[in-house]
Coordinates of C-alpha atoms in Angstrom, one line a residue:
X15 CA -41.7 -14.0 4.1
X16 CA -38.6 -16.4 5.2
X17 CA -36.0 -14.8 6.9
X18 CA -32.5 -16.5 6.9
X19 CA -29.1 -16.0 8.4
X20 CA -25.6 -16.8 7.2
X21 CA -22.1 -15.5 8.5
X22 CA -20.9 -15.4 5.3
X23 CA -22.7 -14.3 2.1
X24 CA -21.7 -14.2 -1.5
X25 CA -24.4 -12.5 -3.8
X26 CA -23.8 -13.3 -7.2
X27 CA -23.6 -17.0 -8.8
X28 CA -20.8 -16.6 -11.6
X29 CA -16.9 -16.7 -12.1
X30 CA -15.9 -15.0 -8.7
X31 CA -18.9 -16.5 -6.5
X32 CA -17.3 -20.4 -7.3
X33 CA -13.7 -19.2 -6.7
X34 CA -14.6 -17.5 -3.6
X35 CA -16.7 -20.6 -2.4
X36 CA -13.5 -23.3 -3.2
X37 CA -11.8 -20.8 -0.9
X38 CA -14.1 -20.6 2.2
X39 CA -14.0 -24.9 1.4
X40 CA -10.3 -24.5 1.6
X41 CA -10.3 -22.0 4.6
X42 CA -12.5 -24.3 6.6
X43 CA -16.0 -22.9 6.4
X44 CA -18.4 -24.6 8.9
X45 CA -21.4 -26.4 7.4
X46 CA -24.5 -23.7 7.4
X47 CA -22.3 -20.5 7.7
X48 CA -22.1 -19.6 3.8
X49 CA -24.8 -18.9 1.4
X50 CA -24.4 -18.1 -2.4
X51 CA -27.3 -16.3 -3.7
X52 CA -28.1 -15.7 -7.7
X53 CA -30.4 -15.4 -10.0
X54 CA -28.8 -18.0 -12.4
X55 CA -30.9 -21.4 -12.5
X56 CA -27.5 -23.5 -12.0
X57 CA -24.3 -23.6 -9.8
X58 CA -21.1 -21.0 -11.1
X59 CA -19.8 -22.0 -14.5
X60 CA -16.8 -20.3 -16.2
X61 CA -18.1 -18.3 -18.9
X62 CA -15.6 -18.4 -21.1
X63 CA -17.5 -21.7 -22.6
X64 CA -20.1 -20.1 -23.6
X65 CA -18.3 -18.0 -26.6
X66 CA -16.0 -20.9 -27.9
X67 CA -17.2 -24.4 -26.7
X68 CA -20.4 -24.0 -25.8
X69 CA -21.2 -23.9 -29.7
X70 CA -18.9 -26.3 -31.2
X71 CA -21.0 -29.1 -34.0
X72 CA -19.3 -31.9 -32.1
X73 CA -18.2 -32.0 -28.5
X74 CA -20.0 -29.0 -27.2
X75 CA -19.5 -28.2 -23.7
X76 CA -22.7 -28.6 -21.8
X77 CA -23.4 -28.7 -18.0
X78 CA -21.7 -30.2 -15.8
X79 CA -18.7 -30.2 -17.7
X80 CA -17.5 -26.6 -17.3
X81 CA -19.0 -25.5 -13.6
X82 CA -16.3 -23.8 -11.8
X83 CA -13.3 -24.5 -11.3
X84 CA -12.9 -26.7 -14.7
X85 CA -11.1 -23.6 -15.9
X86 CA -8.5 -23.9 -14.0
X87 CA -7.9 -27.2 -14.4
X88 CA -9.3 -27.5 -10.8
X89 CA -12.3 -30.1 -9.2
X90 CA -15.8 -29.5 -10.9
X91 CA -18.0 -28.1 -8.7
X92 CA -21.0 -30.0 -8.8
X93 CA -24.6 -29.0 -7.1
X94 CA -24.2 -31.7 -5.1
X95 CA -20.6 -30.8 -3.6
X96 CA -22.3 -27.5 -2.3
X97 CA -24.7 -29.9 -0.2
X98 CA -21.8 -32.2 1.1
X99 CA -20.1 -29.2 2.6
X100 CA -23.1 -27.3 4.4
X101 CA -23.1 -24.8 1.9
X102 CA -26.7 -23.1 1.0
X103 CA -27.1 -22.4 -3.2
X104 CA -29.7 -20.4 -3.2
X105 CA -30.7 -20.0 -6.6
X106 CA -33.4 -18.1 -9.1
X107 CA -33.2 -15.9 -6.7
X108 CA -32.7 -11.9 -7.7
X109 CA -31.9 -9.3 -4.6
X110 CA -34.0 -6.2 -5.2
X111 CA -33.1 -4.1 -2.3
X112 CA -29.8 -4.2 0.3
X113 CA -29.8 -2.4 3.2
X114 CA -25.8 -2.5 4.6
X115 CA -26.3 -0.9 7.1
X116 CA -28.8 -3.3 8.5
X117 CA -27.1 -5.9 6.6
X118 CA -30.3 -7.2 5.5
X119 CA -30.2 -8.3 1.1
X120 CA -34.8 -8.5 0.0
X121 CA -35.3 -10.7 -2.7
X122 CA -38.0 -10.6 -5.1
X123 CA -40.7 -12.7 -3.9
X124 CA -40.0 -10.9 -0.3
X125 CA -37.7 -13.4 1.3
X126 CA -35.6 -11.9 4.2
X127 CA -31.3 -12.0 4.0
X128 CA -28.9 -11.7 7.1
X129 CA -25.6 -11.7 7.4
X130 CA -22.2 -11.1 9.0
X131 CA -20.0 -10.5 6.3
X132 CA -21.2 -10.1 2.5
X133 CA -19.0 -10.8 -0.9
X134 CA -20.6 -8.7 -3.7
X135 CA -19.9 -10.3 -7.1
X136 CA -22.7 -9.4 -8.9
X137 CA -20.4 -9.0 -12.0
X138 CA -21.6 -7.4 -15.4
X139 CA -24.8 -7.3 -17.6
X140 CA -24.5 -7.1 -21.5
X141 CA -24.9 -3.8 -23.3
X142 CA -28.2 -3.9 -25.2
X143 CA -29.2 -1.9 -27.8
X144 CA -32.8 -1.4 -26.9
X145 CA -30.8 0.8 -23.2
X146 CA -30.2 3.3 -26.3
X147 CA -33.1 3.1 -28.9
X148 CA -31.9 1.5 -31.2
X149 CA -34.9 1.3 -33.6
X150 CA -36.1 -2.5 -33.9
X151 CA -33.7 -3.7 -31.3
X152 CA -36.4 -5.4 -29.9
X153 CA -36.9 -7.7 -32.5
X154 CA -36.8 -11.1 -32.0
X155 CA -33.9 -13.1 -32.8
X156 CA -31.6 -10.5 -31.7
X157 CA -29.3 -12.0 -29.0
X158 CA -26.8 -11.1 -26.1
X159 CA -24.7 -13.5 -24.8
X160 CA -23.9 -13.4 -20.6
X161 CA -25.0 -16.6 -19.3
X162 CA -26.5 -20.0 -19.8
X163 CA -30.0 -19.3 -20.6
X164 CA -28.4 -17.0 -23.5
X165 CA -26.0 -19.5 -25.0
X166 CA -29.0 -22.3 -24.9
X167 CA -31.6 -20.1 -26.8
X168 CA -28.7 -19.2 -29.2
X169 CA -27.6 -22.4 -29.6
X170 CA -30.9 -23.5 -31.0
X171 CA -31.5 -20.6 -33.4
X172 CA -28.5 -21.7 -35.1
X173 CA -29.8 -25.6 -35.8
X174 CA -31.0 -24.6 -38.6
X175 CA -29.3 -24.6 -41.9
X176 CA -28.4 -21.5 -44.4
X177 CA -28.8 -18.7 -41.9
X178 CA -27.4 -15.5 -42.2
X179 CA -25.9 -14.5 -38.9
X180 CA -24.6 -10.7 -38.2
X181 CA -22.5 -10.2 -35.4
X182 CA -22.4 -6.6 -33.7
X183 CA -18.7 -5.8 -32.7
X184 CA -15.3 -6.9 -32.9
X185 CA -14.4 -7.1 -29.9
X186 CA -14.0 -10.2 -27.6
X187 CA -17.9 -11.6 -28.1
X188 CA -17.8 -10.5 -32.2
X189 CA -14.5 -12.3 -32.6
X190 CA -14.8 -15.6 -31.0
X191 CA -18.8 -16.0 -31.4
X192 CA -18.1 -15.5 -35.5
X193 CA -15.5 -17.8 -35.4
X194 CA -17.6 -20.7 -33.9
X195 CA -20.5 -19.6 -35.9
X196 CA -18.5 -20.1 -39.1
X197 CA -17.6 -23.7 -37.7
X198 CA -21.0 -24.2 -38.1
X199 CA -21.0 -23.3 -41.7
X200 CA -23.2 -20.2 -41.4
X201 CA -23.2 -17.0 -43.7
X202 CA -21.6 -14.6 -41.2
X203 CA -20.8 -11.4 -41.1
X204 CA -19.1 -8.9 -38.4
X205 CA -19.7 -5.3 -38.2
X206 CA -18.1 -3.0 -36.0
X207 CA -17.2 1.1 -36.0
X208 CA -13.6 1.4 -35.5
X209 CA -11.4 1.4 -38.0
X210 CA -9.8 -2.2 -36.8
X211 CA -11.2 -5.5 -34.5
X212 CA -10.3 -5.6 -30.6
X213 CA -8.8 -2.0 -30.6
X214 CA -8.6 -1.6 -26.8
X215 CA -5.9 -4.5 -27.0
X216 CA -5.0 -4.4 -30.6
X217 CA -2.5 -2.6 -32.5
X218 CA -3.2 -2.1 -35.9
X219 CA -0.4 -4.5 -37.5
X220 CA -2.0 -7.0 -34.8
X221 CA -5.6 -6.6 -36.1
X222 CA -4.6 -7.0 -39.4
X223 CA -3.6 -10.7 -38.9
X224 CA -7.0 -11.9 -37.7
X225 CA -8.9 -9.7 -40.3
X226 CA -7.1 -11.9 -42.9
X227 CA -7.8 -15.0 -41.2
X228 CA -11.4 -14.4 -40.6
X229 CA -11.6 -13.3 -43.9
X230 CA -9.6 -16.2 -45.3
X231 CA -12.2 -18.3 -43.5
X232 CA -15.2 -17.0 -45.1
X233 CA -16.2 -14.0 -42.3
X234 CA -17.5 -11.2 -43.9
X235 CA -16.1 -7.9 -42.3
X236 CA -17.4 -4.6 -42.5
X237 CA -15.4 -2.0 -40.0
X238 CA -16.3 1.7 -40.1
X239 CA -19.7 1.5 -39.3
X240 CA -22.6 0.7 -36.9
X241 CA -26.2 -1.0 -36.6
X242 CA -28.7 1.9 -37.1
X243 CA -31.5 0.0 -36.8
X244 CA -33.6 -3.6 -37.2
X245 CA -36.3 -4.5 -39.6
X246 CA -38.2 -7.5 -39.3
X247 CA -40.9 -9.9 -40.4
X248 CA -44.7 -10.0 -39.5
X249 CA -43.6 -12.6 -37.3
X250 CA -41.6 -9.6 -35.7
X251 CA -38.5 -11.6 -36.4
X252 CA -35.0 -9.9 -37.6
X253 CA -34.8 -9.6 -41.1
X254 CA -32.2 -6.7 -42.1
X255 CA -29.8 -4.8 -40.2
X256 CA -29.7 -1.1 -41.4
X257 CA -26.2 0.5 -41.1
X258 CA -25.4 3.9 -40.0
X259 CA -23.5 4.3 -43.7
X260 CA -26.8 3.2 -45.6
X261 CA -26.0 -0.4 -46.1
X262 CA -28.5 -3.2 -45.4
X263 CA -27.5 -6.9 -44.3
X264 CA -30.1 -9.9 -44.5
X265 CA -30.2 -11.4 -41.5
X266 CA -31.9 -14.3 -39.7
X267 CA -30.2 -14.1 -36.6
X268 CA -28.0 -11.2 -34.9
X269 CA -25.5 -11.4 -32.2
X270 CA -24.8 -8.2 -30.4
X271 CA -21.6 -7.7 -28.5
X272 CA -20.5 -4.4 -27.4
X273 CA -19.5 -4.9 -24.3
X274 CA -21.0 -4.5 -20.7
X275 CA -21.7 -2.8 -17.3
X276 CA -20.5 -3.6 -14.1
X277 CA -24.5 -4.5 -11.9
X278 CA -23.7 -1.8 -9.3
X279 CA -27.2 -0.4 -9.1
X280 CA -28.5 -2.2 -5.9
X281 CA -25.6 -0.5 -3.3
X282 CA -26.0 2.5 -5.7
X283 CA -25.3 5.6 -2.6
X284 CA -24.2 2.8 0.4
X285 CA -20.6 2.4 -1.3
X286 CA -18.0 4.6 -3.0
X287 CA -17.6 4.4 -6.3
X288 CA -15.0 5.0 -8.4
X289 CA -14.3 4.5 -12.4
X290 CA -17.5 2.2 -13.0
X291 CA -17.0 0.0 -9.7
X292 CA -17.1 0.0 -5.8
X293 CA -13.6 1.6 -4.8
X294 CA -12.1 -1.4 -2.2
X295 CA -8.4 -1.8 -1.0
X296 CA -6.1 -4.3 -2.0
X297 CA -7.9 -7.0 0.1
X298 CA -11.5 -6.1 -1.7
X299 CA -12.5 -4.1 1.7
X300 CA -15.4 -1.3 0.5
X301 CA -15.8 2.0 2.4
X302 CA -18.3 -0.8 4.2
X303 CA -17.4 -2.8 6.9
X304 CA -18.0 -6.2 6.7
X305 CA -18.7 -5.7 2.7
X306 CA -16.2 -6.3 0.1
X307 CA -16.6 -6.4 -3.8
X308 CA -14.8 -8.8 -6.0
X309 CA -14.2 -9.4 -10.4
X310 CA -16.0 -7.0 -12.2
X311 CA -17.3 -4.6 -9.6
X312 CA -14.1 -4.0 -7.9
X313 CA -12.2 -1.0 -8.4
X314 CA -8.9 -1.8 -6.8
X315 CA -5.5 -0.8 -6.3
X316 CA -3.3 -2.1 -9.0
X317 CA 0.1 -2.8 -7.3
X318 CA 2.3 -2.8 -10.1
X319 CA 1.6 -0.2 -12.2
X320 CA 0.5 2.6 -8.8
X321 CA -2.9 3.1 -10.0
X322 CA -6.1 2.7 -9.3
X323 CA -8.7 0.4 -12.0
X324 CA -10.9 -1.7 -12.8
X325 CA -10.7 -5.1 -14.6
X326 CA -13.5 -7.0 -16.6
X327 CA -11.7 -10.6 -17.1
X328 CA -12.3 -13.9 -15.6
X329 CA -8.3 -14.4 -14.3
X330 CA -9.4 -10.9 -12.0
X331 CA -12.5 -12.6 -11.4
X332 CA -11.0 -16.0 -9.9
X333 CA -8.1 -14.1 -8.1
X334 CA -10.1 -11.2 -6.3
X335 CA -12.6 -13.5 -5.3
X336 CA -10.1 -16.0 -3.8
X337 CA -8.0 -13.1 -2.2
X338 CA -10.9 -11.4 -0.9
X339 CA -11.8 -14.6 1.1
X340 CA -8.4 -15.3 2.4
X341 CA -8.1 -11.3 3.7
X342 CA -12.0 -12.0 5.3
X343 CA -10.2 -15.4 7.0
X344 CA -7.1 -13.7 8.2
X345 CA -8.9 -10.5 9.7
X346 CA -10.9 -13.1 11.8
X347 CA -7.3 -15.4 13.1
X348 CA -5.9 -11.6 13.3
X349 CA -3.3 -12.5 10.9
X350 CA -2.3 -10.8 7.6
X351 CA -2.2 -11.7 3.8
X352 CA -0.2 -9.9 0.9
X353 CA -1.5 -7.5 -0.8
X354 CA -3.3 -8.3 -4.2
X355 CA -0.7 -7.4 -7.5
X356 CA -2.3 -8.4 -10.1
X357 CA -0.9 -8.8 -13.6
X358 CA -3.6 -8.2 -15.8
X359 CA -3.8 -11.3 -18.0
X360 CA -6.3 -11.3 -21.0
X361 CA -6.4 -14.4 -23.6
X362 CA -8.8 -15.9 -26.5
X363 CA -8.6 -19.0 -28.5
X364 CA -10.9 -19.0 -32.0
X365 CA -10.7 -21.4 -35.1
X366 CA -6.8 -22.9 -34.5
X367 CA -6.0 -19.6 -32.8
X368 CA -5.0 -18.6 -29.1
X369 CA -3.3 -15.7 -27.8
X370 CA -2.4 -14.8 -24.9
X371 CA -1.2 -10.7 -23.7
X372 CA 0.3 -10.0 -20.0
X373 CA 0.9 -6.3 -18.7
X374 CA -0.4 -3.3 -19.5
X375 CA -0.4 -1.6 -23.5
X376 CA 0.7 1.8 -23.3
X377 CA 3.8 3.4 -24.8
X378 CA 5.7 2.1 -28.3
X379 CA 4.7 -0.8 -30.1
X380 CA 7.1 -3.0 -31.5
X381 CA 6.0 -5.6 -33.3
X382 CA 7.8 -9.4 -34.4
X383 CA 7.5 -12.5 -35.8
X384 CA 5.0 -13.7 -39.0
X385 CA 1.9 -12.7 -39.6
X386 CA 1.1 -13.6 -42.4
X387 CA -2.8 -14.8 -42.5
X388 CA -2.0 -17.5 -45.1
X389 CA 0.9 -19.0 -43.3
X390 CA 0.5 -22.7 -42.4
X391 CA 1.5 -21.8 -38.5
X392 CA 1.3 -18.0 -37.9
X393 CA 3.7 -17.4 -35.0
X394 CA 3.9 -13.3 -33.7
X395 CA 3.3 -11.0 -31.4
X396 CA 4.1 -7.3 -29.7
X397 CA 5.9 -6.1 -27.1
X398 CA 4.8 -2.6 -25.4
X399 CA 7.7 -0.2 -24.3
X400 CA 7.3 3.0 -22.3
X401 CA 10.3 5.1 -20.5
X402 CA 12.6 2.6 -21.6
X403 CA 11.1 -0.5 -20.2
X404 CA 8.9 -3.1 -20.9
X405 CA 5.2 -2.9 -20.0
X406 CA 3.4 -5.3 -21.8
X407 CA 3.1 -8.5 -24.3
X408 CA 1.3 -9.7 -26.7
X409 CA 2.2 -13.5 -28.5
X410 CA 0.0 -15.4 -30.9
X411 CA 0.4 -19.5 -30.7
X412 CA 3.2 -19.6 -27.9
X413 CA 4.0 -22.7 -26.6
X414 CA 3.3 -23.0 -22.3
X415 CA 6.8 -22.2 -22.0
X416 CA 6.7 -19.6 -24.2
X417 CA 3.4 -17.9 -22.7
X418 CA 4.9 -18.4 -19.0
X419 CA 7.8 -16.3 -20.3
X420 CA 6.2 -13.1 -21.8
X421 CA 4.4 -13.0 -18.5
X422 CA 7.1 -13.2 -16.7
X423 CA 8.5 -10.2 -18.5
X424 CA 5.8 -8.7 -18.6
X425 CA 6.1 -8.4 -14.5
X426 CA 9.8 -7.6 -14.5
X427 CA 9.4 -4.8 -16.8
X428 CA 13.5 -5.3 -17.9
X429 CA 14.8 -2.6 -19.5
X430 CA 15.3 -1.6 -23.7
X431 CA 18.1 0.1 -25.1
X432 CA 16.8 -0.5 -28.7
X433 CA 13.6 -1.2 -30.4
X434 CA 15.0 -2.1 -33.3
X435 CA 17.2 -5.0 -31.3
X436 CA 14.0 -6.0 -29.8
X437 CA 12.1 -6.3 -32.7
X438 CA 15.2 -8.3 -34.3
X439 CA 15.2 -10.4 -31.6
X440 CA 11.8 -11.1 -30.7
X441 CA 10.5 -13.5 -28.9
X442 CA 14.0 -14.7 -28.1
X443 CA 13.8 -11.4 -26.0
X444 CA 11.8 -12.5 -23.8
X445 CA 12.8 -16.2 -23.8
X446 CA 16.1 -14.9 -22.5
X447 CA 15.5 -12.8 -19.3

């Protein structure tokens, strides 16, 4: 068994690990005192690609083009830029047991981790059906989509022609994943139980838009209901999906997306918890000295709003992890960052759409603009008002401007005399302040 030493240790390889190694790079990490370890094949990527580019017929993102931080408009992070600046990339490598106290991570195949200071950003794993029984979930064509290796075995399933894809859920996964599989001219369908698409974000009159427009494009939509079960073929390939209302979908391919759980298990008793993640402060400290937990497994104070929660998006993901590593810097020149005060940003681009939402959505709708799913340039959007002031935002195809200026009300939180006013006024609203 090897047994190595680093002062500084992220375990994880996606989103959060990259933006948290940039920012040792930028801190001034010596050569041989930082180590990332995951279980990914390839250097941090930003996922995002792998739901919208990643499956486009012509100019496909593929490796290197979208390693972190492309996705910030920001310097790729090649393999090879790890090497240049002393930095280990351990990869294929999965931690099996962690002993903080010690601070000693185990891998698999029995190799030995030390360290000074460790960055948990293990991040999420996908929901699968076959955690709850789902009869035939094991069948083969049945996809999840989390990281590389998915996209790539998806990816191929879908050269061929006439298939009959069904996506499970409409949320972020089931909308832009059937988008992009309709670009590829595939029979698709999206099934999901609520009674509208996205409804932890969307309002109803919001939802309605981009039922239109997928439908306008040829989706298939089918809300109310659930996957009950698979059947397939000798080959023990997906054939059918069987609903939970009785209905049957051919199918030669199925995409599930219904959401995902924070990979917490390894520190499971060594860490408080709290709401799904490791609690931490507003500098990503644990209840651990020396540990801290960034992106999905954080559950952190959110500044603005006086609460405490946890945030699955990859804006949290960059910002905790780069925060995190200027706090860990700062404790060591015993000097003293800001705390983190995040505005929770969330965003999605599929077929010639892109919104963008800023805030928080609780309290009164109020809804503006067109949207109308046959109009040539859809323009709308929502604003969210509780106790009289604003809280949250919502705009479909705003401008950079535009976008910069519902999040900055979004942060402001200005007050609202009159819904009516503001649904008169619109986007002008928020233009204005």
């Amino acid at each position: 068994m090897a047994e190595k030493y680093f002062k500084y240790v992220i375990l994880g390889g996606g989103v959060s690990a990259g933006y948290a190694v940039r920012e040792f790079a930028n801190q001034g990490v010596k050569p041989g005192e930082l180590a990332i370890i995951s279980k990914e094949s390839v250097a941090p990527y930003e996922r995002p690609a792998l739901s919208k580019a990643y499956f486009f017929p012509q100019g496909a993102a593929r490796l290197p083009g979208f390693h972190v931080c492309a996705g910030t408009g920001g310097d790729i992070l090649l393999p090879e830029w790890y090497s240049e600046k002393g930095i280990s990339l351990i990869l294929s490598t999965e931690i099996v047991k962690a002993d903080l106290a010690s601070k000693i991570l185990i891998s698999a195949a029995g190799d030995i981790f030390k360290y000074q200071i460790l960055i948990i950003a293990t991040g999420s794993t996908a929901t699968k059906l076959t955690d709850s029984s789902v009869q035939g979930a094991d069948s083969k064509n049945i996809f999840y989509l989390r990281d590389i290796e998915d996209a790539e075995t998806l990816a191929k399933s879908i050269e061929a022609k006439n298939r009959k894809v069904v996506i499970v859920g409409g949320g972020y996964i089931g909308l832009e994943l059937s988008a992009v599989m309709k670009i590829n001219n595939l029979d698709v369908t999206m099934v999901y139980p609520g009674p509208w698409c996205m409804p932890r974000l969307f309002t109803a009159g919001l939802a309605s838009f981009y039922e239109g427009y997928y439908a306008n494009k040829g989706v298939q939509i089918i809300k109310g209901t659930a996957a009950a079960g698979f059947n397939s073929d000798t080959n023990g390939e997906v054939k059918e999906v069987k609903l939970r209302d009785g209905r049957v979908l051919e199918a030669d391919i199925v995409v599930v997306g219904v959401g995902g759980r924070p990979l917490t298990k390894l520190f499971k008793g060594q860490l408080e918890e709290q709401k799904g993640g490791f609690r931490t402060d507003a500098y990503f400290k644990t209840s651990v000295p020396d540990v801290y937990a960034v992106g999905d497994v954080a559950t952190f104070p959110m500044k603005l709003y006086n609460d405490i929660r946890r945030v699955e998006h990859v804006d949290h993901a960059r910002k905790s992890a780069e925060q995190a590593v200027k706090a860990i810097f700062a404790s060591e020149q015993g000097k003293s960052v800001d705390e983190y005060d995040y505005l929770p940003f969330f965003y999605s681009r599929a077929f010639d759409l892109s919104w963008q939402f800023y805030g928080d959505n609780v309290g009164e709708a109020v809804f503006f603009g067109d949207n109308n799913p046959t109009s040539e340039k859809p323009k709308f959007g929502s604003y969210w008002i509780k106790d009289g002031k604003v809280m949250g935002v919502f705009l479909e195809n705003g401008s950079a401007e535009e976008n910069k200026a519902i999040a900055k009300v979004a942060r402001m939180q200005p007050a609202v005399e009159s819904l009516d006013l503001l649904a008169e006024d619109g986007l002008n609203f928020a233009c204005n302040i």
